[in-house]
Amino acid sequence: MTAILQITDTHIVPEGALVSGRLDTFAALTRLIERITSIQHQIDAIDAILISGDLSDNGSPESYDRVKSLLEPLGLPLLVIPGNHDARAPMRATFGDQFAADGPLDWAQKIGDLTVIGLDTLVEGAREGTLVPSSLAFLKTQLKNAKDAPVLLAMHHPPFQTGVKFLDDIGLTNRDVFCELLADHAGPLRIICGHIHSMTVADVGGHVAISAPSPCSTFAYDRRADAPVGFMSLEDGCLLHKWEAGFHSIRIGPNAGPGPFPF
Ligand SMILES: [Fe+2]
């Protein structure tokens, strides 16, 4: 069995700052890590933690150091990919071991039974995402190398439409070419992403794609053309992706109430 814990959209800021003057994202991530630590004995071993973008809210070097300082005590391999709020240079400075010296922050690692692939969809200065030709070529090569072995594929921007206008306006611009590429892959594969701060499951190129919730905030599922644009605070947890003769994705939500009580 192989287990990857996916945390996404932590939006950490420098010490003393709040996101949009409201959210203490460092405190929210601290609470999530406390929750994970408190249940670790219940969920079997975790092989690695993967943060699927928007680690930082403002791309500051200090925010990446703060993310690392919170997660390092868990003693697990830490894998990261950038989101639209991130910046490549400070990410490379803090998490450089997993990246090539230049270019997009794409990577592939064998973890247990899984080939884990991270794709960089960041367009610096923009909120929408794109897979540049070199990232698409990298993906094609990695899928070919994986053959029939299970693949967990992480990217920040979801490769599916959400139905929420402001989120789809800042989505993945070349979703079609990504879907075509995946449709050619016959092996077991699960796509995991972030960006939309809520858990959604969708079909993409014949595979299942899942977006993870955020530990600090969420957006309404509001399909109206004139829906208000903005966030709400919600400490909505993270996802645990397991491979054991098939994929199994489990949501680790906020703390439940007291119990368990006998039936
Ligand atoms: Fe985000």
XYZ file of N, CA, C and O and ligand atoms in Angstrom, residues 8-11 52-57 83-85 156 194-197 214 216-217 219, ligand 1:
89
model
N -3.630 21.315 -0.086
C -3.582 22.298 -1.170
C -4.042 23.675 -0.705
O -4.779 23.797 0.279
N -3.576 24.688 -1.417
C -4.067 26.058 -1.223
C -3.984 26.502 0.239
O -4.984 26.893 0.836
N -2.753 26.454 0.749
C -2.534 26.864 2.137
C -2.427 28.385 2.274
O -2.647 28.921 3.352
N -2.039 29.067 1.164
C -2.031 30.545 1.105
C -1.330 31.194 2.295
O -1.860 32.137 2.903
N -0.380 20.839 -3.500
C -0.699 21.062 -4.915
C -0.970 22.535 -5.238
O -1.950 22.878 -5.889
N -0.061 23.398 -4.807
C -0.092 24.780 -5.264
C -0.756 25.762 -4.334
O -1.497 25.415 -3.428
N -0.460 27.049 -4.591
C -0.856 28.141 -3.699
C -0.400 27.843 -2.276
O -1.158 28.015 -1.312
N 0.848 27.394 -2.176
C 1.458 27.254 -0.845
C 1.477 28.624 -0.186
O 1.169 28.776 0.997
N 1.871 29.609 -0.991
C 1.971 30.993 -0.534
C 0.807 31.792 -1.113
O 0.277 31.467 -2.163
N 0.438 32.867 -0.415
C -0.564 33.762 -0.994
C 0.089 34.842 -1.847
O -0.525 35.344 -2.780
N 1.098 26.978 -7.683
C -0.222 27.445 -8.100
C -0.113 28.882 -8.576
O 0.988 29.461 -8.591
N -1.237 29.475 -8.915
C -1.198 30.818 -9.493
C -0.742 31.895 -8.516
O -0.307 32.970 -8.924
N -0.803 31.642 -7.216
C -0.316 32.615 -6.234
C 1.180 32.464 -5.953
O 1.736 33.275 -5.215
N -2.006 22.079 -10.272
C -2.794 23.021 -9.475
C -4.169 23.288 -10.094
O -5.200 23.134 -9.450
N -5.940 21.348 -7.150
C -6.394 22.281 -6.121
C -7.136 23.428 -6.779
O -8.015 23.206 -7.618
N -6.790 24.668 -6.399
C -7.241 25.894 -7.067
C -8.670 26.289 -6.734
O -8.947 27.466 -6.576
N -9.604 25.334 -6.670
C -11.008 25.713 -6.492
C -11.474 25.540 -5.041
O -12.648 25.746 -4.737
N -10.534 25.210 -4.153
C -10.803 25.228 -2.700
C -12.051 24.427 -2.313
O -12.784 24.823 -1.404
N -9.419 23.158 0.775
C -8.330 23.958 1.346
C -8.446 23.981 2.868
O -9.555 23.932 3.399
N -8.017 26.524 4.627
C -8.309 27.869 5.142
C -9.559 28.533 4.562
O -10.170 29.365 5.232
N -9.942 28.228 3.316
C -11.066 28.974 2.727
C -11.729 28.175 1.608
O -11.192 27.175 1.134
N -14.890 28.527 -1.883
C -15.733 29.349 -2.759
C -17.093 28.668 -2.882
O -17.183 27.442 -2.854
Fe -5.896 28.981 -3.941
